[in-house]
XYZ file of N, CA and C in Angstrom:
753
model
N 31.472 -65.414 45.320
C 31.790 -64.069 45.790
C 32.177 -63.157 44.625
N 32.991 -63.686 43.687
C 33.436 -62.896 42.558
C 32.245 -62.402 41.758
N 31.284 -63.302 41.496
C 30.126 -62.934 40.691
C 29.244 -61.929 41.418
N 29.195 -62.007 42.757
C 28.364 -61.070 43.505
C 28.908 -59.648 43.381
N 30.244 -59.500 43.494
C 30.817 -58.167 43.403
C 30.711 -57.614 41.985
N 30.743 -58.485 40.983
C 30.486 -58.034 39.616
C 29.074 -57.476 39.508
N 28.097 -58.188 40.137
C 26.711 -57.720 40.121
C 26.570 -56.376 40.807
N 27.283 -56.176 41.917
C 27.244 -54.893 42.603
C 27.778 -53.786 41.697
N 28.870 -54.064 40.983
C 29.448 -53.063 40.092
C 28.482 -52.690 38.980
N 27.825 -53.690 38.388
C 26.848 -53.434 37.336
C 25.690 -52.604 37.876
N 25.265 -52.914 39.126
C 24.150 -52.191 39.728
C 24.477 -50.729 39.932
N 25.756 -50.419 40.158
C 26.137 -49.031 40.360
C 26.287 -48.299 39.028
N 26.836 -48.990 38.037
C 27.089 -48.358 36.739
C 25.806 -48.151 35.949
N 24.852 -49.102 36.045
C 23.634 -49.032 35.245
C 22.876 -47.726 35.429
N 22.662 -47.237 36.672
C 21.953 -45.961 36.796
C 22.715 -44.804 36.162
N 24.061 -44.884 36.144
C 24.848 -43.797 35.586
C 24.647 -43.666 34.084
N 24.556 -44.798 33.406
C 24.474 -44.764 31.953
C 23.038 -44.745 31.443
N 22.066 -45.087 32.304
C 20.695 -45.203 31.819
C 19.839 -43.978 32.117
N 20.304 -43.104 33.016
C 19.494 -41.945 33.375
C 19.850 -40.755 32.477
N 18.845 -40.036 32.024
C 19.104 -38.830 31.263
C 19.345 -37.669 32.213
N 19.838 -36.512 31.728
C 20.185 -35.411 32.624
C 19.021 -34.906 33.453
N 17.788 -35.157 33.016
C 16.642 -34.645 33.748
C 16.053 -35.672 34.691
N 16.723 -36.835 34.807
C 16.113 -37.923 35.567
C 15.936 -37.595 37.034
N 16.795 -36.716 37.562
C 16.659 -36.377 38.965
C 15.334 -35.723 39.283
N 14.684 -35.151 38.271
C 13.406 -34.499 38.486
C 12.292 -35.505 38.735
N 12.553 -36.772 38.522
C 11.555 -37.800 38.760
C 11.726 -38.444 40.133
N 12.546 -37.841 40.948
C 12.843 -38.432 42.261
C 11.592 -38.660 43.099
N 10.547 -37.875 42.882
C 9.329 -38.017 43.676
C 8.289 -38.926 43.027
N 8.564 -39.397 41.813
C 7.606 -40.245 41.117
C 7.545 -41.640 41.727
N 6.513 -42.388 41.366
C 6.455 -43.782 41.749
C 7.582 -44.546 41.055
N 8.037 -45.620 41.681
C 9.177 -46.337 41.115
C 9.174 -47.790 41.547
N 9.694 -48.623 40.658
C 10.036 -49.999 41.006
C 11.491 -49.985 41.462
N 11.774 -50.630 42.594
C 13.099 -50.581 43.194
C 13.723 -51.974 43.190
N 14.807 -52.129 42.453
C 15.545 -53.390 42.428
C 16.821 -53.192 43.238
N 17.025 -54.028 44.243
C 18.161 -53.848 45.150
C 18.966 -55.131 45.293
N 20.277 -54.971 45.416
C 21.166 -56.070 45.790
C 21.908 -55.647 47.051
N 22.146 -56.591 47.952
C 22.760 -56.242 49.228
C 23.671 -57.366 49.706
N 24.483 -57.016 50.689
C 25.458 -57.974 51.206
C 25.870 -57.522 52.605
N 26.218 -58.480 53.471
C 26.687 -58.090 54.784
C 26.902 -59.262 55.717
N 27.679 -59.056 56.800
C 27.940 -60.092 57.796
C 26.808 -60.190 58.807
N 26.648 -61.376 59.405
C 25.601 -61.581 60.401
C 26.163 -62.348 61.595
N 25.654 -62.014 62.773
C 26.051 -62.688 64.013
C 24.861 -63.479 64.545
N 24.987 -64.800 64.696
C 23.866 -65.599 65.199
C 23.721 -65.467 66.711
N 22.471 -65.527 67.183
C 22.171 -65.462 68.605
C 21.146 -66.541 68.936
N 20.897 -66.725 70.228
C 19.917 -67.703 70.708
C 20.265 -69.108 70.183
N 19.267 -69.878 69.759
C 19.522 -71.258 69.320
C 20.401 -71.323 68.080
N 20.345 -70.301 67.255
C 21.159 -70.297 66.042
C 22.650 -70.274 66.369
N 23.013 -69.601 67.469
C 24.414 -69.529 67.871
C 24.935 -70.863 68.390
N 24.038 -71.731 68.863
C 24.472 -73.055 69.319
C 24.822 -73.969 68.141
N 24.279 -73.670 66.986
C 24.492 -74.529 65.818
C 25.531 -73.987 64.850
N 25.600 -72.653 64.706
C 26.478 -72.070 63.694
C 27.296 -70.915 64.255
N 28.429 -70.655 63.575
C 29.188 -69.450 63.828
C 28.665 -68.307 62.977
N 29.442 -67.239 62.888
C 29.018 -66.083 62.101
C 28.886 -66.461 60.629
N 28.049 -65.716 59.919
C 27.809 -66.024 58.518
C 27.634 -64.734 57.726
N 27.418 -64.893 56.424
C 27.196 -63.764 55.519
C 25.858 -63.939 54.823
N 25.298 -62.833 54.388
C 24.032 -62.877 53.667
C 24.094 -62.040 52.401
N 23.665 -62.617 51.288
C 23.578 -61.904 50.008
C 22.108 -61.816 49.624
N 21.623 -60.616 49.408
C 20.192 -60.426 49.211
C 19.819 -59.793 47.875
N 18.582 -60.051 47.483
C 17.983 -59.446 46.297
C 16.546 -59.101 46.638
N 16.113 -57.895 46.279
C 14.728 -57.500 46.557
C 14.167 -56.698 45.402
N 12.860 -56.789 45.253
C 12.122 -56.000 44.268
C 11.018 -55.272 45.019
N 11.019 -53.962 44.922
C 10.069 -53.178 45.707
C 9.332 -52.146 44.901
N 8.529 -51.372 45.609
C 7.711 -50.336 44.977
C 7.544 -49.192 45.960
N 7.591 -47.970 45.434
C 7.286 -46.796 46.240
C 6.310 -45.918 45.465
N 5.202 -45.494 46.069
C 4.211 -44.663 45.364
C 4.739 -43.246 45.117
N 4.011 -42.495 44.320
C 4.388 -41.124 44.003
C 4.405 -40.253 45.263
N 5.497 -39.513 45.432
C 5.670 -38.583 46.548
C 5.370 -39.244 47.896
N 5.773 -40.475 48.036
C 5.513 -41.210 49.266
C 6.827 -41.632 49.935
N 6.876 -41.588 51.259
C 8.067 -42.066 51.965
C 8.030 -43.571 52.236
N 6.990 -44.246 51.783
C 6.812 -45.666 52.070
C 7.417 -46.534 50.954
N 7.935 -47.686 51.363
C 8.446 -48.678 50.414
C 7.855 -50.038 50.759
N 7.625 -50.835 49.721
C 7.063 -52.177 49.877
C 7.939 -53.141 49.072
N 8.466 -54.160 49.745
C 9.473 -55.002 49.104
C 9.163 -56.492 49.226
N 9.527 -57.224 48.177
C 9.638 -58.675 48.207
C 11.118 -58.986 48.316
N 11.491 -59.766 49.333
C 12.904 -59.973 49.621
C 13.303 -61.443 49.539
N 14.546 -61.648 49.158
C 15.149 -62.972 49.205
C 16.591 -62.828 49.671
N 17.050 -63.765 50.490
C 18.413 -63.679 51.008
C 19.021 -65.071 51.105
N 20.248 -65.200 50.636
C 20.983 -66.457 50.712
C 22.017 -66.342 51.829
N 22.027 -67.312 52.746
C 22.900 -67.284 53.912
C 23.974 -68.360 53.776
N 25.199 -68.008 54.143
C 26.270 -68.995 54.064
C 27.370 -68.666 55.079
N 27.941 -69.719 55.652
C 29.011 -69.567 56.626
C 29.890 -70.805 56.641
N 31.046 -70.694 57.271
C 32.024 -71.779 57.258
C 32.064 -72.598 58.544
N 31.247 -72.247 59.539
C 31.339 -72.934 60.830
C 30.010 -73.553 61.241
N 30.007 -74.866 61.400
C 28.890 -75.599 61.996
C 29.395 -76.204 63.299
N 28.772 -75.845 64.404
C 29.265 -76.261 65.721
C 28.825 -77.661 66.118
N 27.763 -78.160 65.526
C 27.267 -79.495 65.850
C 27.891 -80.509 64.893
N 28.632 -81.456 65.451
C 29.282 -82.471 64.623
C 28.305 -83.612 64.366
N 27.500 -83.470 63.338
C 26.483 -84.476 63.035
C 27.092 -85.754 62.470
N 28.371 -85.722 62.129
C 29.040 -86.896 61.559
C 29.921 -87.609 62.580
N 29.757 -87.296 63.856
C 30.593 -87.914 64.896
C 30.481 -89.430 64.878
N 29.302 -89.967 64.577
C 29.103 -91.411 64.577
C 29.817 -92.124 63.444
N 30.278 -91.369 62.433
C 30.987 -91.973 61.306
C 32.501 -91.900 61.456
N 32.961 -91.223 62.477
C 34.398 -91.006 62.626
C 35.055 -92.185 63.343
N 36.283 -92.491 62.929
C 37.063 -93.512 63.620
C 37.831 -92.856 64.757
N 38.674 -93.618 65.449
C 39.293 -93.146 66.690
C 40.044 -91.831 66.518
N 40.771 -91.675 65.419
C 41.556 -90.450 65.226
C 40.751 -89.286 64.645
N 39.451 -89.473 64.521
C 38.585 -88.390 64.070
C 38.330 -88.345 62.587
N 38.937 -89.229 61.820
C 38.738 -89.243 60.373
C 37.475 -90.009 60.000
N 36.963 -89.694 58.808
C 35.894 -90.461 58.182
C 36.501 -91.193 56.987
N 36.312 -92.483 56.920
C 36.923 -93.288 55.865
C 36.047 -93.240 54.616
N 36.669 -92.910 53.468
C 35.956 -92.853 52.202
C 35.996 -94.169 51.469
N 35.434 -94.188 50.253
C 35.366 -95.434 49.495
C 36.714 -95.884 48.943
N 37.741 -95.029 49.060
C 39.094 -95.421 48.676
C 39.887 -95.937 49.880
N 39.176 -96.112 50.991
C 39.777 -96.572 52.255
C 40.853 -95.607 52.772
N 40.644 -94.335 52.452
C 41.520 -93.270 52.922
C 40.679 -92.233 53.667
N 41.309 -91.426 54.538
C 40.555 -90.376 55.228
C 39.918 -89.412 54.235
N 38.635 -89.187 54.361
C 37.910 -88.270 53.471
C 37.864 -86.876 54.085
N 38.054 -85.884 53.259
C 38.016 -84.492 53.710
C 36.572 -84.001 53.636
N 35.823 -84.228 54.709
C 34.420 -83.822 54.785
C 34.320 -82.615 55.715
N 33.714 -81.550 55.230
C 33.594 -80.325 56.023
C 32.133 -79.947 56.199
N 31.855 -79.344 57.344
C 30.496 -78.939 57.674
C 30.377 -77.424 57.597
N 29.393 -76.957 56.865
C 29.190 -75.529 56.654
C 27.763 -75.138 57.039
N 27.507 -73.842 57.003
C 26.160 -73.319 57.232
C 25.580 -72.810 55.929
N 24.322 -73.176 55.637
C 23.608 -72.655 54.493
C 22.171 -72.350 54.899
N 21.590 -71.341 54.292
C 20.213 -70.998 54.630
C 19.612 -70.043 53.619
N 18.317 -69.839 53.734
C 17.608 -68.882 52.888
C 16.563 -68.159 53.733
N 16.246 -66.977 53.296
C 15.113 -66.237 53.863
C 14.386 -65.575 52.709
N 13.057 -65.620 52.709
C 12.275 -64.862 51.741
C 11.015 -64.354 52.432
N 10.603 -63.153 52.052
C 9.436 -62.566 52.700
C 9.102 -61.204 52.127
N 8.269 -60.479 52.860
C 7.841 -59.132 52.470
C 8.260 -58.161 53.557
N 8.435 -56.908 53.164
C 8.846 -55.891 54.130
C 8.211 -54.550 53.776
N 7.784 -53.829 54.791
C 7.213 -52.487 54.632
C 8.095 -51.512 55.401
N 8.502 -50.434 54.732
C 9.388 -49.474 55.384
C 8.953 -48.040 55.156
N 9.495 -47.164 56.000
C 9.205 -45.735 55.866
C 10.492 -44.947 56.009
N 10.664 -43.954 55.122
C 11.845 -43.096 55.144
C 11.499 -41.798 55.868
N 12.297 -41.461 56.860
C 12.136 -40.207 57.586
C 13.223 -39.256 57.097
N 12.826 -38.322 56.236
C 13.786 -37.435 55.585
C 14.470 -36.509 56.586
N 15.761 -36.251 56.327
C 16.532 -35.354 57.191
C 17.034 -34.126 56.444
N 16.544 -33.906 55.221
C 17.008 -32.773 54.438
C 16.045 -32.437 53.331
N 16.574 -31.822 52.267
C 15.730 -31.378 51.156
C 15.266 -32.533 50.277
N 15.970 -33.642 50.337
C 15.566 -34.805 49.545
C 14.580 -35.642 50.356
N 13.326 -35.726 49.940
C 12.324 -36.457 50.718
C 12.562 -37.964 50.727
N 13.433 -38.429 49.864
C 13.704 -39.860 49.810
C 15.144 -40.176 50.190
N 15.628 -39.430 51.162
C 16.931 -39.694 51.753
C 16.830 -39.423 53.245
N 17.127 -40.430 54.049
C 17.035 -40.261 55.490
C 17.086 -41.590 56.206
N 16.610 -41.571 57.435
C 16.593 -42.788 58.249
C 15.383 -43.636 57.861
N 15.630 -44.904 57.587
C 14.545 -45.803 57.214
C 14.313 -46.839 58.310
N 13.049 -47.008 58.671
C 12.614 -48.078 59.564
C 11.755 -49.031 58.743
N 11.981 -50.323 58.912
C 11.213 -51.298 58.142
C 10.942 -52.538 58.979
N 9.769 -53.130 58.761
C 9.378 -54.377 59.407
C 8.966 -55.367 58.322
N 9.260 -56.639 58.565
C 8.924 -57.643 57.568
C 8.572 -58.973 58.190
N 8.048 -59.861 57.367
C 7.699 -61.213 57.793
C 7.920 -62.158 56.624
N 8.313 -63.398 56.950
C 8.564 -64.355 55.882
C 8.897 -65.730 56.422
N 9.743 -66.434 55.699
C 10.120 -67.810 56.035
C 11.637 -67.915 56.098
N 12.137 -68.498 57.192
C 13.565 -68.711 57.391
C 13.863 -70.200 57.375
N 14.942 -70.574 56.696
C 15.329 -71.977 56.626
C 16.857 -72.069 56.693
N 17.367 -73.038 57.429
C 18.823 -73.231 57.492
C 19.137 -74.707 57.682
N 20.360 -75.079 57.293
C 20.790 -76.466 57.397
C 22.296 -76.536 57.515
N 22.785 -77.721 57.914
C 24.219 -77.985 57.926
C 24.586 -78.576 56.569
N 25.415 -77.883 55.840
C 25.843 -78.377 54.521
C 27.034 -79.312 54.700
N 26.929 -80.498 54.126
C 28.012 -81.479 54.169
C 28.789 -81.342 52.869
N 29.984 -80.778 52.980
C 30.811 -80.521 51.805
C 31.716 -81.723 51.565
N 31.535 -82.379 50.433
C 32.229 -83.638 50.154
C 33.689 -83.448 49.775
N 34.452 -84.531 49.961
C 35.811 -84.635 49.451
C 35.721 -84.796 47.929
N 36.368 -83.940 47.143
C 36.261 -84.051 45.680
C 36.936 -85.292 45.108
N 37.763 -85.963 45.907
C 38.514 -87.110 45.414
C 37.837 -88.449 45.691
N 36.984 -88.500 46.687
C 36.347 -89.770 47.029
C 35.023 -89.510 47.741
N 34.157 -90.497 47.711
C 32.850 -90.376 48.339
C 32.803 -91.182 49.630
N 31.791 -90.889 50.408
C 31.501 -91.649 51.623
C 30.117 -92.246 51.435
N 30.028 -93.553 51.396
C 28.773 -94.224 51.034
C 27.622 -93.845 51.949
N 27.905 -93.600 53.221
C 26.840 -93.263 54.173
C 26.233 -91.883 53.907
N 26.869 -91.093 53.033
C 26.405 -89.727 52.785
C 25.946 -89.510 51.351
N 25.803 -90.575 50.603
C 25.421 -90.471 49.197
C 23.900 -90.332 49.059
N 23.488 -89.501 48.117
C 22.064 -89.363 47.817
C 21.252 -88.813 48.977
N 20.069 -89.403 49.185
C 19.165 -88.926 50.226
C 19.682 -89.193 51.632
N 20.690 -90.068 51.785
C 21.234 -90.314 53.118
C 21.781 -89.032 53.743
N 22.292 -88.142 52.901
C 22.854 -86.897 53.416
C 21.801 -86.066 54.139
N 20.542 -86.143 53.677
C 19.483 -85.365 54.319
C 19.252 -85.793 55.760
N 19.616 -87.007 56.087
C 19.451 -87.480 57.455
C 20.442 -86.889 58.432
N 21.411 -86.132 57.908
C 22.424 -85.516 58.764
C 22.377 -83.987 58.760
N 21.633 -83.370 57.847
C 21.781 -81.923 57.671
C 20.973 -81.061 58.641
N 20.081 -81.666 59.422
C 19.290 -80.946 60.429
C 18.609 -79.700 59.856
N 17.973 -79.881 58.741
C 17.216 -78.798 58.118
C 16.136 -78.304 59.073
N 16.102 -77.003 59.279
C 15.094 -76.381 60.139
C 14.481 -75.211 59.391
N 13.194 -74.995 59.589
C 12.527 -73.890 58.924
C 11.295 -73.448 59.680
N 10.880 -72.218 59.411
C 9.691 -71.703 60.066
C 9.480 -70.233 59.790
N 8.391 -69.658 60.291
C 8.109 -68.233 60.080
C 9.136 -67.361 60.783
N 9.338 -66.181 60.227
C 10.339 -65.271 60.785
C 9.880 -63.828 60.644
N 10.377 -62.990 61.541
C 10.143 -61.552 61.513
C 11.473 -60.837 61.321
N 11.440 -59.721 60.616
C 12.655 -58.936 60.407
C 12.392 -57.465 60.694
N 13.455 -56.759 61.040
C 13.382 -55.302 61.113
C 14.698 -54.713 60.641
N 14.614 -53.520 60.111
C 15.783 -52.820 59.574
C 15.743 -51.376 60.025
N 16.916 -50.843 60.380
C 17.058 -49.424 60.654
C 18.400 -48.980 60.096
N 18.364 -47.907 59.321
C 19.600 -47.422 58.721
C 19.339 -46.276 57.772
N 20.362 -45.930 57.016
C 20.265 -44.822 56.063
C 19.810 -45.359 54.713
N 18.893 -44.619 54.075
C 18.335 -45.024 52.783
C 18.291 -43.798 51.897
N 18.757 -43.937 50.666
C 18.796 -42.767 49.781
C 18.485 -43.126 48.349
N 17.521 -42.391 47.776
C 17.282 -42.344 46.342
C 17.699 -40.943 45.906
N 18.841 -40.835 45.253
C 19.413 -39.537 44.945
C 18.590 -38.721 43.975
N 18.631 -37.410 44.139
C 17.917 -36.520 43.222
C 18.441 -36.647 41.799
N 19.736 -36.897 41.658
C 20.328 -37.022 40.331
C 20.076 -38.386 39.720
N 19.595 -39.325 40.514
C 19.383 -40.680 40.039
C 20.645 -41.512 40.001
N 21.767 -40.985 40.476
C 23.045 -41.670 40.349
C 23.542 -42.300 41.645
N 23.089 -41.832 42.767
C 23.572 -42.370 44.035
C 22.366 -42.903 44.798
N 22.165 -44.203 44.708
C 21.016 -44.858 45.330
C 21.513 -46.055 46.132
N 21.380 -45.969 47.430
C 21.948 -47.028 48.256
C 21.275 -47.044 49.625
N 21.585 -48.073 50.410
C 21.147 -48.132 51.803
C 22.189 -48.886 52.615
N 22.206 -48.623 53.914
C 23.121 -49.307 54.821
C 22.556 -49.216 56.226
N 22.583 -50.325 56.949
C 22.051 -50.302 58.308
C 22.118 -51.652 58.968
N 21.387 -51.770 60.053
C 21.370 -52.991 60.865
C 20.055 -53.717 60.651
N 20.149 -55.010 60.397
C 18.961 -55.828 60.183
C 18.941 -56.979 61.181
N 17.800 -57.206 61.791
C 17.623 -58.285 62.765
C 16.565 -59.255 62.257
N 16.844 -60.551 62.406
C 15.898 -61.592 62.009
C 15.573 -62.460 63.219
N 14.291 -62.702 63.436
C 13.815 -63.551 64.525
C 12.992 -64.679 63.918
N 13.524 -65.902 63.984
C 12.854 -67.039 63.371
C 12.351 -68.039 64.393
N 11.168 -68.578 64.135
C 10.574 -69.618 64.989
C 10.532 -70.901 64.153
N 11.595 -71.685 64.253
C 11.776 -72.812 63.344
C 11.628 -74.153 64.067
N 11.392 -75.187 63.269
C 11.326 -76.559 63.771
C 12.054 -77.468 62.785
N 12.382 -78.665 63.231
C 13.047 -79.633 62.388
C 12.156 -80.017 61.205
N 12.756 -80.091 60.009
C 12.001 -80.400 58.794
C 12.282 -81.809 58.263
N 13.105 -82.595 58.963
C 13.417 -83.950 58.535
C 12.666 -84.971 59.387
N 12.308 -86.094 58.760
C 11.579 -87.152 59.468
C 12.479 -87.974 60.373
N 13.794 -88.014 60.061
C 14.690 -88.860 60.836
C 16.078 -88.229 60.863
N 16.739 -88.314 62.024
C 18.086 -87.781 62.199
C 19.038 -88.942 62.481
N 19.949 -89.213 61.533
C 20.843 -90.347 61.682
C 21.822 -90.179 62.838
N 22.200 -88.936 63.131
C 23.183 -88.699 64.186
C 22.672 -89.116 65.556
N 21.366 -88.990 65.781
C 20.780 -89.363 67.073
C 19.948 -90.628 66.979
N 19.869 -91.191 65.769
C 19.058 -92.405 65.537
C 17.617 -92.214 65.984
N 17.075 -91.082 65.688
C 15.690 -90.794 66.062
C 15.211 -89.516 65.416
N 14.173 -88.969 65.954
C 13.627 -87.705 65.478
C 13.560 -86.728 66.647
N 13.539 -85.455 66.327
C 13.314 -84.479 67.392
C 12.427 -83.368 66.865
N 11.441 -83.032 67.686
C 10.424 -82.050 67.312
C 10.655 -80.723 68.031
N 11.914 -80.449 68.313
C 12.224 -79.249 69.084
C 11.775 -77.981 68.376
N 11.328 -77.024 69.166
C 11.014 -75.695 68.658
C 12.209 -74.798 68.926
N 12.604 -74.043 67.930
C 13.806 -73.234 68.027
C 13.463 -71.748 67.931
N 14.303 -70.952 68.572
C 14.246 -69.499 68.413
C 15.588 -69.083 67.825
N 15.598 -68.792 66.535
C 16.817 -68.458 65.805
C 16.868 -66.956 65.566
N 17.919 -66.321 66.071
C 18.063 -64.870 65.966
C 19.400 -64.549 65.298
N 19.383 -63.574 64.422
C 20.628 -63.069 63.841
C 20.553 -61.552 63.726
N 21.701 -60.910 63.968
C 21.824 -59.459 63.839
C 22.984 -59.193 62.888
N 22.748 -58.376 61.890
C 23.804 -58.144 60.918
C 23.804 -56.748 60.342
N 24.923 -56.402 59.743
C 25.042 -55.144 59.010
C 24.757 -55.437 57.546
N 23.916 -54.603 56.925
C 23.544 -54.847 55.538
C 23.682 -53.554 54.745
N 24.370 -53.659 53.629
C 24.524 -52.517 52.727
C 24.167 -52.963 51.321
N 23.562 -52.070 50.555
C 23.145 -52.455 49.216
C 23.017 -51.279 48.273
N 22.939 -51.614 46.997
C 22.736 -50.637 45.943
C 21.340 -50.804 45.362
N 20.740 -49.695 44.940
C 19.357 -49.683 44.462
C 19.319 -49.194 43.018
N 18.568 -49.887 42.195
C 18.280 -49.419 40.833
C 16.819 -48.970 40.811
N 16.557 -47.656 40.852
C 15.172 -47.176 40.801
C 14.704 -47.023 39.353
N 13.568 -47.604 39.057
C 12.967 -47.491 37.725
C 11.732 -46.609 37.849
N 11.914 -45.320 37.613
C 10.850 -44.346 37.821
C 9.793 -44.433 36.731
N 8.556 -44.185 37.129
C 7.421 -44.194 36.210
C 6.642 -42.899 36.397
N 6.844 -41.948 35.498
C 6.161 -40.669 35.627
C 6.700 -39.674 34.628
N 6.144 -38.483 34.653
C 6.519 -37.443 33.699
C 7.552 -36.484 34.260
N 7.901 -36.627 35.533
C 8.843 -35.693 36.122
C 8.240 -34.317 36.298
N 9.076 -33.282 36.294
C 8.615 -31.916 36.452
C 9.063 -31.080 35.257
N 8.381 -29.987 35.037
C 8.775 -29.068 33.980
C 9.964 -28.235 34.427
N 10.802 -27.858 33.447
C 11.971 -27.001 33.716
C 11.732 -25.682 33.004
N 12.015 -24.592 33.687
C 11.857 -23.264 33.116
C 13.224 -22.588 33.096
N 13.687 -22.210 31.891
C 14.984 -21.558 31.740
C 14.796 -20.055 31.614
N 15.757 -19.338 32.112
C 15.743 -17.873 31.969
C 16.939 -17.427 31.133
């Protein structure tokens, strides 16, 4: 978390120190758009049966043509949360609920949520003022969604049943194609100094189990899942303009 907020700070400061006084005149030029984002997410449908709420940290690289309201992005997002509702380690627990480690003491094993999403997205900005690149943005995307139950080990002792590849038999890794949509405010400032977006993003994933064997059930399951999440996402944009800008006439 600390490193992410440092990255956000750098993303905000970099446009301030790298743009010359005339950079705002290139607001309509074509540009490469580098964005970092962060926000909370609420799981729905099958995803809510497995996990509690989570957070997403994203990175995208995009492009917008000259004098165009359209954006085209390659996106990546890392998902993480502290609540896994399915106790995949129930079979390893003794009567009082503990898991015995290799030191013959209760091991502090915790279950978390981890996931990734990567894909492409196409969006359009509907301007609400004099800045053609500031307004309401609608975007649709498609990609791949993957999530799993992370088994967080006790730092003091190990559990032999969870060492190495055995852990994969408990993590219930699921993955599949996904669709996304975004609606919110998007701005590339005329001065080049205030570039950001904020809005609501929805992900709809059609995932299946990616493991050959599940130790918790002593078998396999080929279930098809519908994983949905709705979240608030805010981010900072570093626009790298490519063009000559406009001429200035002084009187």
